[in-house]
Amino acid sequence: MKKHSMGVIIFGLAMVVPSLHALAGHWDHSDESQGWDGTLWANIPGEPSANQASMPLVFAECAIGSHQSPIVLNLTSNPIPIPINPKTQSPDNTPPAEPDRHANSLHVRYAPSISSTVGAAIASDKGNAYVFRNTGHAVQVSFSTGYPGRLLIGKDAYPLVQLHFHTPSEHIVVTDTSPAAKQYAGELHFVHQREDGRLAVLGIFLDDSQGATAENLILKKIIENTPLEHDAYNKSAAGLSLDPSKLIPVGNEQVLTYAGSLTTPPCSEGVSWYVLPEPLKVSPAQIQQLQAFFPTNSRIVQNTAARTVEIHKDLHVDHSQGHHIR
Ligand SMILES: [Zn+2]
């Protein structure tokens, strides 16, 4: 039995009031954006916004939830709570009890896939396939139900449903060595959903500080094949291989984990978040290309309330070239 060592950072002392909400059906970013346009993020209730008109009640959790995402990942040795947006959450809540989130090993096991042109029908495709998609608020790759890639939390399999991009990064990192809050140029989210609907999201920061040589070829393929029009699929790019594991920086074995939510309406809670501290290097031009789709599609950081961020040190990533990263 492997021993897990982990640093635990306490943000507060309030008592537990679990707040798990049913996560209905096969989640996809399209489901959460009904009736919404590209100004989605600016319209989350309770948040600073130029336009808070016509707020559907179904999104109330964005305003009243106590475990919302993203947050400041405060890794300093003597952290203090950072109430960035106290308007949105009451402070007297702690995370739902989720021993599995950090007690078990974490294994990223993705596989190469082949592009399809079936559009929305990808959700019921039993083969190993994916589609390029512009959701109207993010550049996204959506995988078929037959896609074998998954995140294993202990023995629990969370199939990869889709991946999408935000600019700038949603999560913000503070450490002892860089006490200034660090926001990266972008953030990639791998969204996984277990059979019972429970969600786990793997977040990867995008760092464009290394210049043009840092261009990522998988991101290049995604950007080049994503339709410019909103709420659209690429219906012509068939047969392109894509290996999502190549979007995970090599050499990680640590990951930050906390209990959070979707960062877009309906802001459902009960989402297990895993964020790699090590960013993926991309070129500045690639960030600009993502911004050309959506200049800013990140939600502002939410109150951490009494939540803890833990450092999970038992991450394994299968990279398809055959070697395992430990
Ligand atoms: Zn996201």
Short mmCIF file of C-alpha atoms and ligand atoms in Angstrom, two decimals:
data_model
loop_
_atom_site.label_atom_id
_atom_site.label_comp_id
_atom_site.label_asym_id
_atom_site.label_seq_id
_atom_site.Cartn_x
_atom_site.Cartn_y
_atom_site.Cartn_z
CA MET A 1 0.00 0.00 0.00
CA LYS A 2 1.47 3.28 -1.03
CA LYS A 3 1.62 6.00 1.54
CA HIS A 4 0.18 9.35 0.69
CA SER A 5 1.72 12.44 2.10
CA MET A 6 -0.05 15.67 1.65
CA GLY A 7 0.08 19.18 2.88
CA VAL A 8 -3.20 20.52 4.13
CA ILE A 9 -3.93 24.18 4.14
CA ILE A 10 -6.75 25.34 6.32
CA PHE A 11 -8.74 28.36 5.32
CA GLY A 12 -11.17 28.54 8.21
CA LEU A 13 -12.83 26.78 11.09
CA ALA A 14 -16.52 26.59 10.34
CA MET A 15 -18.51 23.38 10.67
CA VAL A 16 -19.65 20.99 7.99
CA VAL A 17 -22.86 21.57 6.14
CA PRO A 18 -22.70 19.32 3.12
CA SER A 19 -24.27 20.83 0.07
CA LEU A 20 -24.31 18.21 -2.63
CA HIS A 21 -26.69 18.78 -5.42
CA ALA A 22 -27.98 16.37 -7.99
CA LEU A 23 -26.07 16.62 -11.21
CA ALA A 24 -28.57 15.58 -13.80
CA GLY A 25 -27.74 13.78 -16.97
CA HIS A 26 -24.72 13.87 -19.19
CA TRP A 27 -23.22 17.27 -18.53
CA ASP A 28 -21.88 19.40 -21.30
CA HIS A 29 -21.21 23.10 -21.56
CA SER A 30 -24.14 23.43 -23.95
CA ASP A 31 -26.57 22.37 -21.24
CA GLU A 32 -25.65 25.25 -19.01
CA SER A 33 -25.91 28.00 -21.54
CA GLN A 34 -29.50 27.78 -22.68
CA GLY A 35 -30.82 31.19 -23.48
CA TRP A 36 -27.48 32.75 -22.77
CA ASP A 37 -25.16 34.57 -25.09
CA GLY A 38 -21.44 35.25 -24.97
CA THR A 39 -21.83 37.57 -21.97
CA LEU A 40 -22.66 34.58 -19.80
CA TRP A 41 -19.92 35.09 -17.23
CA ALA A 42 -20.72 38.74 -16.68
CA ASN A 43 -24.28 37.79 -15.86
CA ILE A 44 -23.84 35.34 -13.02
CA PRO A 45 -26.14 36.55 -10.25
CA GLY A 46 -24.55 38.21 -7.28
CA GLU A 47 -21.42 39.04 -9.17
CA PRO A 48 -20.31 42.41 -10.49
CA SER A 49 -22.05 42.86 -13.76
CA ALA A 50 -23.15 45.52 -16.13
CA ASN A 51 -26.32 43.66 -16.87
CA GLN A 52 -28.16 41.67 -14.23
CA ALA A 53 -31.49 41.71 -15.95
CA SER A 54 -33.49 38.55 -16.68
CA MET A 55 -31.66 36.21 -14.29
CA PRO A 56 -33.19 32.75 -14.48
CA LEU A 57 -33.96 31.31 -11.05
CA VAL A 58 -32.39 28.03 -12.09
CA PHE A 59 -28.98 29.66 -11.72
CA ALA A 60 -29.54 30.68 -8.10
CA GLU A 61 -26.79 28.36 -6.96
CA CYS A 62 -24.26 30.67 -8.62
CA ALA A 63 -25.28 33.27 -6.04
CA ILE A 64 -26.05 31.26 -2.92
CA GLY A 65 -23.68 28.30 -3.20
CA SER A 66 -20.93 28.10 -0.63
CA HIS A 67 -18.50 25.98 -2.62
CA GLN A 68 -18.16 27.88 -5.82
CA SER A 69 -15.27 27.87 -8.29
CA PRO A 70 -12.81 29.19 -9.22
CA ILE A 71 -10.88 30.20 -6.10
CA VAL A 72 -7.49 31.54 -5.10
CA LEU A 73 -5.30 28.50 -4.47
CA ASN A 74 -3.44 29.87 -1.47
CA LEU A 75 -0.42 27.68 -0.82
CA THR A 76 1.46 29.97 1.52
CA SER A 77 2.61 28.44 4.79
CA ASN A 78 0.39 30.77 6.80
CA PRO A 79 -2.65 31.28 4.62
CA ILE A 80 -5.42 33.65 5.50
CA PRO A 81 -8.84 33.54 3.90
CA ILE A 82 -9.13 35.82 0.91
CA PRO A 83 -12.75 36.94 0.70
CA ILE A 84 -12.60 38.09 -2.89
CA ASN A 85 -16.31 38.02 -3.46
CA PRO A 86 -18.07 37.90 -0.09
CA LYS A 87 -21.31 38.91 -1.73
CA THR A 88 -21.78 35.51 -3.26
CA GLN A 89 -21.30 33.13 -0.36
CA SER A 90 -21.94 32.83 3.32
CA PRO A 91 -18.76 31.97 5.24
CA ASP A 92 -20.23 29.37 7.59
CA ASN A 93 -19.92 26.36 5.37
CA THR A 94 -17.23 23.78 4.79
CA PRO A 95 -16.84 21.31 1.98
CA PRO A 96 -18.99 18.24 1.54
CA ALA A 97 -17.35 15.19 3.06
CA GLU A 98 -15.37 13.70 0.21
CA PRO A 99 -12.68 11.42 1.55
CA ASP A 100 -12.12 9.88 -1.87
CA ARG A 101 -11.10 13.15 -3.44
CA HIS A 102 -7.69 13.20 -1.80
CA ALA A 103 -7.27 9.85 -0.06
CA ASN A 104 -7.07 7.82 -3.23
CA SER A 105 -4.50 7.67 -5.96
CA LEU A 106 -5.21 9.76 -9.01
CA HIS A 107 -4.55 8.30 -12.42
CA VAL A 108 -5.01 10.19 -15.70
CA ARG A 109 -5.49 7.62 -18.42
CA TYR A 110 -6.35 9.29 -21.71
CA ALA A 111 -6.07 7.79 -25.17
CA PRO A 112 -5.74 9.08 -28.72
CA SER A 113 -9.04 9.67 -30.50
CA ILE A 114 -10.18 10.35 -34.08
CA SER A 115 -12.21 13.38 -35.12
CA SER A 116 -15.78 12.89 -36.27
CA THR A 117 -18.17 15.25 -38.02
CA VAL A 118 -21.41 14.05 -36.45
CA GLY A 119 -21.89 17.23 -34.42
CA ALA A 120 -24.16 16.91 -31.41
CA ALA A 121 -24.65 13.21 -32.13
CA ILE A 122 -21.18 12.66 -30.65
CA ALA A 123 -22.89 12.37 -27.26
CA SER A 124 -24.38 9.01 -28.27
CA ASP A 125 -21.53 7.78 -30.47
CA LYS A 126 -20.37 4.38 -29.18
CA GLY A 127 -17.04 4.56 -31.00
CA ASN A 128 -13.82 6.30 -29.96
CA ALA A 129 -14.33 9.75 -31.49
CA TYR A 130 -14.45 13.45 -30.79
CA VAL A 131 -15.70 16.67 -32.41
CA PHE A 132 -14.34 20.22 -32.53
CA ARG A 133 -16.90 22.60 -31.10
CA ASN A 134 -17.49 26.30 -30.51
CA THR A 135 -19.99 26.34 -27.63
CA GLY A 136 -20.64 30.07 -27.88
CA HIS A 137 -18.49 30.72 -24.85
CA ALA A 138 -15.53 28.37 -25.13
CA VAL A 139 -13.36 26.49 -27.60
CA GLN A 140 -14.14 22.87 -26.82
CA VAL A 141 -13.44 19.27 -27.82
CA SER A 142 -16.34 16.92 -27.02
CA PHE A 143 -15.74 13.18 -26.76
CA SER A 144 -18.03 10.28 -27.66
CA THR A 145 -19.50 7.96 -25.03
CA GLY A 146 -17.23 5.27 -26.49
CA TYR A 147 -14.07 7.27 -25.87
CA PRO A 148 -11.95 5.22 -23.45
CA GLY A 149 -10.06 8.11 -21.80
CA ARG A 150 -10.76 8.53 -18.10
CA LEU A 151 -9.62 9.86 -14.79
CA LEU A 152 -9.33 7.20 -12.10
CA ILE A 153 -9.88 8.41 -8.54
CA GLY A 154 -8.92 5.34 -6.60
CA LYS A 155 -10.92 2.66 -8.39
CA ASP A 156 -13.64 5.05 -9.53
CA ALA A 157 -13.65 5.76 -13.25
CA TYR A 158 -14.62 9.23 -14.44
CA PRO A 159 -14.79 9.17 -18.25
CA LEU A 160 -13.51 12.29 -20.05
CA VAL A 161 -16.53 14.07 -21.52
CA GLN A 162 -14.99 17.22 -22.94
CA LEU A 163 -12.15 19.69 -22.64
CA HIS A 164 -12.32 23.46 -23.11
CA PHE A 165 -10.28 26.62 -22.67
CA HIS A 166 -10.54 29.84 -20.68
CA THR A 167 -8.59 33.10 -21.05
CA PRO A 168 -7.25 34.31 -18.70
CA SER A 169 -6.89 31.53 -16.09
CA GLU A 170 -9.82 31.07 -13.71
CA HIS A 171 -7.84 29.84 -10.70
CA ILE A 172 -5.19 32.05 -9.18
CA VAL A 173 -2.16 30.77 -7.28
CA VAL A 174 -0.38 32.28 -4.29
CA THR A 175 2.74 30.64 -2.86
CA ASP A 176 5.52 31.53 -0.42
CA THR A 177 7.98 31.96 -3.27
CA SER A 178 5.59 34.08 -5.35
CA PRO A 179 3.31 35.80 -2.82
CA ALA A 180 1.76 38.00 -5.47
CA ALA A 181 -1.40 36.41 -6.84
CA LYS A 182 -0.50 34.73 -10.09
CA GLN A 183 -2.99 34.59 -12.91
CA TYR A 184 -1.90 32.70 -15.99
CA ALA A 185 -2.73 33.58 -19.58
CA GLY A 186 -5.21 30.75 -19.82
CA GLU A 187 -6.62 27.58 -18.29
CA LEU A 188 -7.63 24.27 -19.78
CA HIS A 189 -10.38 22.19 -18.17
CA PHE A 190 -10.74 18.46 -18.64
CA VAL A 191 -14.31 17.64 -17.58
CA HIS A 192 -14.98 14.09 -16.38
CA GLN A 193 -18.30 12.62 -15.39
CA ARG A 194 -18.94 9.41 -13.50
CA GLU A 195 -21.89 7.23 -14.40
CA ASP A 196 -23.98 8.62 -11.53
CA GLY A 197 -23.42 12.16 -12.78
CA ARG A 198 -20.72 13.22 -10.36
CA LEU A 199 -18.12 15.56 -11.87
CA ALA A 200 -14.36 15.83 -11.57
CA VAL A 201 -12.45 18.56 -13.39
CA LEU A 202 -8.71 18.61 -14.06
CA GLY A 203 -7.42 22.15 -14.56
CA ILE A 204 -4.18 22.96 -16.38
CA PHE A 205 -2.78 26.50 -16.48
CA LEU A 206 -1.56 27.85 -19.82
CA ASP A 207 1.71 29.78 -19.59
CA ASP A 208 2.70 31.92 -22.59
CA SER A 209 5.85 33.41 -21.06
CA GLN A 210 8.30 31.27 -23.04
CA GLY A 211 7.69 32.83 -26.45
CA ALA A 212 6.91 31.43 -29.86
CA THR A 213 8.95 28.24 -29.45
CA ALA A 214 6.50 27.05 -26.79
CA GLU A 215 3.76 26.48 -29.35
CA ASN A 216 1.73 23.38 -28.44
CA LEU A 217 0.84 21.27 -31.48
CA ILE A 218 -2.31 19.75 -30.00
CA LEU A 219 -3.67 23.17 -29.08
CA LYS A 220 -2.74 24.30 -32.61
CA LYS A 221 -4.82 21.49 -34.09
CA ILE A 222 -7.77 22.37 -31.86
CA ILE A 223 -7.65 26.11 -32.64
CA GLU A 224 -7.31 25.53 -36.38
CA ASN A 225 -10.32 23.23 -36.49
CA THR A 226 -12.75 24.98 -34.17
CA PRO A 227 -15.49 26.83 -36.07
CA LEU A 228 -15.56 30.60 -35.63
CA GLU A 229 -19.34 30.73 -35.44
CA HIS A 230 -20.96 30.21 -32.06
CA ASP A 231 -22.79 27.03 -31.07
CA ALA A 232 -21.31 25.16 -34.00
CA TYR A 233 -19.44 21.94 -34.72
CA ASN A 234 -16.76 21.29 -37.31
CA LYS A 235 -18.64 19.15 -39.85
CA SER A 236 -15.74 18.60 -42.23
CA ALA A 237 -12.59 17.79 -40.23
CA ALA A 238 -12.85 14.00 -40.23
CA GLY A 239 -10.14 11.53 -39.31
CA LEU A 240 -7.75 13.80 -37.38
CA SER A 241 -6.06 12.09 -34.48
CA LEU A 242 -5.84 13.90 -31.16
CA ASP A 243 -4.12 12.80 -27.98
CA PRO A 244 -5.37 14.83 -25.01
CA SER A 245 -2.59 13.52 -22.78
CA LYS A 246 -0.24 15.77 -24.76
CA LEU A 247 -2.01 18.74 -23.17
CA ILE A 248 -0.72 17.71 -19.75
CA PRO A 249 2.75 18.98 -18.86
CA VAL A 250 5.19 16.13 -18.31
CA GLY A 251 6.80 15.52 -14.94
CA ASN A 252 3.99 16.31 -12.54
CA GLU A 253 3.20 14.26 -9.56
CA GLN A 254 1.51 16.91 -7.48
CA VAL A 255 -1.94 18.31 -7.93
CA LEU A 256 -4.00 20.75 -5.88
CA THR A 257 -7.46 19.55 -4.95
CA TYR A 258 -10.54 21.14 -3.41
CA ALA A 259 -14.33 20.89 -3.46
CA GLY A 260 -15.92 23.33 -5.88
CA SER A 261 -18.44 23.90 -8.60
CA LEU A 262 -18.88 24.40 -12.28
CA THR A 263 -17.62 27.88 -13.17
CA THR A 264 -20.51 28.52 -15.54
CA PRO A 265 -24.26 28.39 -14.83
CA PRO A 266 -25.84 26.33 -13.35
CA CYS A 267 -22.73 26.50 -11.10
CA SER A 268 -23.56 23.04 -9.71
CA GLU A 269 -21.55 22.09 -6.63
CA GLY A 270 -20.14 18.72 -5.65
CA VAL A 271 -17.40 19.03 -8.26
CA SER A 272 -14.02 17.58 -7.32
CA TRP A 273 -11.37 19.94 -8.59
CA TYR A 274 -7.79 18.97 -9.38
CA VAL A 275 -5.49 21.74 -10.56
CA LEU A 276 -1.90 21.13 -11.61
CA PRO A 277 0.52 23.71 -10.18
CA GLU A 278 2.84 23.16 -13.16
CA PRO A 279 1.53 25.02 -16.25
CA LEU A 280 1.44 23.88 -19.85
CA LYS A 281 3.65 26.05 -22.02
CA VAL A 282 1.97 27.56 -25.05
CA SER A 283 2.96 30.43 -27.33
CA PRO A 284 1.68 34.02 -26.96
CA ALA A 285 0.18 33.69 -30.44
CA GLN A 286 -1.91 30.73 -29.28
CA ILE A 287 -3.30 32.74 -26.39
CA GLN A 288 -4.18 35.50 -28.85
CA GLN A 289 -5.90 32.96 -31.08
CA LEU A 290 -8.00 31.74 -28.14
CA GLN A 291 -8.81 35.36 -27.29
CA ALA A 292 -9.91 35.91 -30.86
CA PHE A 293 -12.70 33.41 -30.17
CA PHE A 294 -13.57 34.80 -26.72
CA PRO A 295 -11.54 37.72 -25.34
CA THR A 296 -12.44 36.93 -21.72
CA ASN A 297 -14.38 33.85 -20.72
CA SER A 298 -13.29 33.33 -17.14
CA ARG A 299 -15.36 33.64 -14.03
CA ILE A 300 -13.97 35.82 -11.23
CA VAL A 301 -12.59 34.03 -8.14
CA GLN A 302 -15.08 33.10 -5.45
CA ASN A 303 -14.94 33.14 -1.66
CA THR A 304 -12.96 30.18 -0.36
CA ALA A 305 -15.05 30.29 2.83
CA ALA A 306 -13.88 27.44 5.07
CA ARG A 307 -12.63 25.21 2.34
CA THR A 308 -9.25 23.56 2.31
CA VAL A 309 -6.92 23.19 -0.62
CA GLU A 310 -4.87 20.04 -0.38
CA ILE A 311 -1.71 19.03 -2.17
CA HIS A 312 -2.21 15.56 -3.56
CA LYS A 313 1.12 13.86 -4.20
CA ASP A 314 0.07 10.65 -5.85
CA LEU A 315 -0.75 11.74 -9.39
CA HIS A 316 0.02 9.43 -12.29
CA VAL A 317 -0.35 10.47 -15.90
CA ASP A 318 -0.21 7.93 -18.72
CA HIS A 319 1.42 9.61 -21.66
CA SER A 320 0.68 7.68 -24.81
CA GLN A 321 4.29 7.31 -25.89
CA GLY A 322 4.52 4.43 -23.50
CA HIS A 323 6.27 5.91 -20.48
CA HIS A 324 4.55 6.57 -17.20
CA ILE A 325 5.15 9.72 -15.27
CA ARG A 326 5.49 9.13 -11.58
ZN ZN B 1 -14.13 25.60 -17.57
#
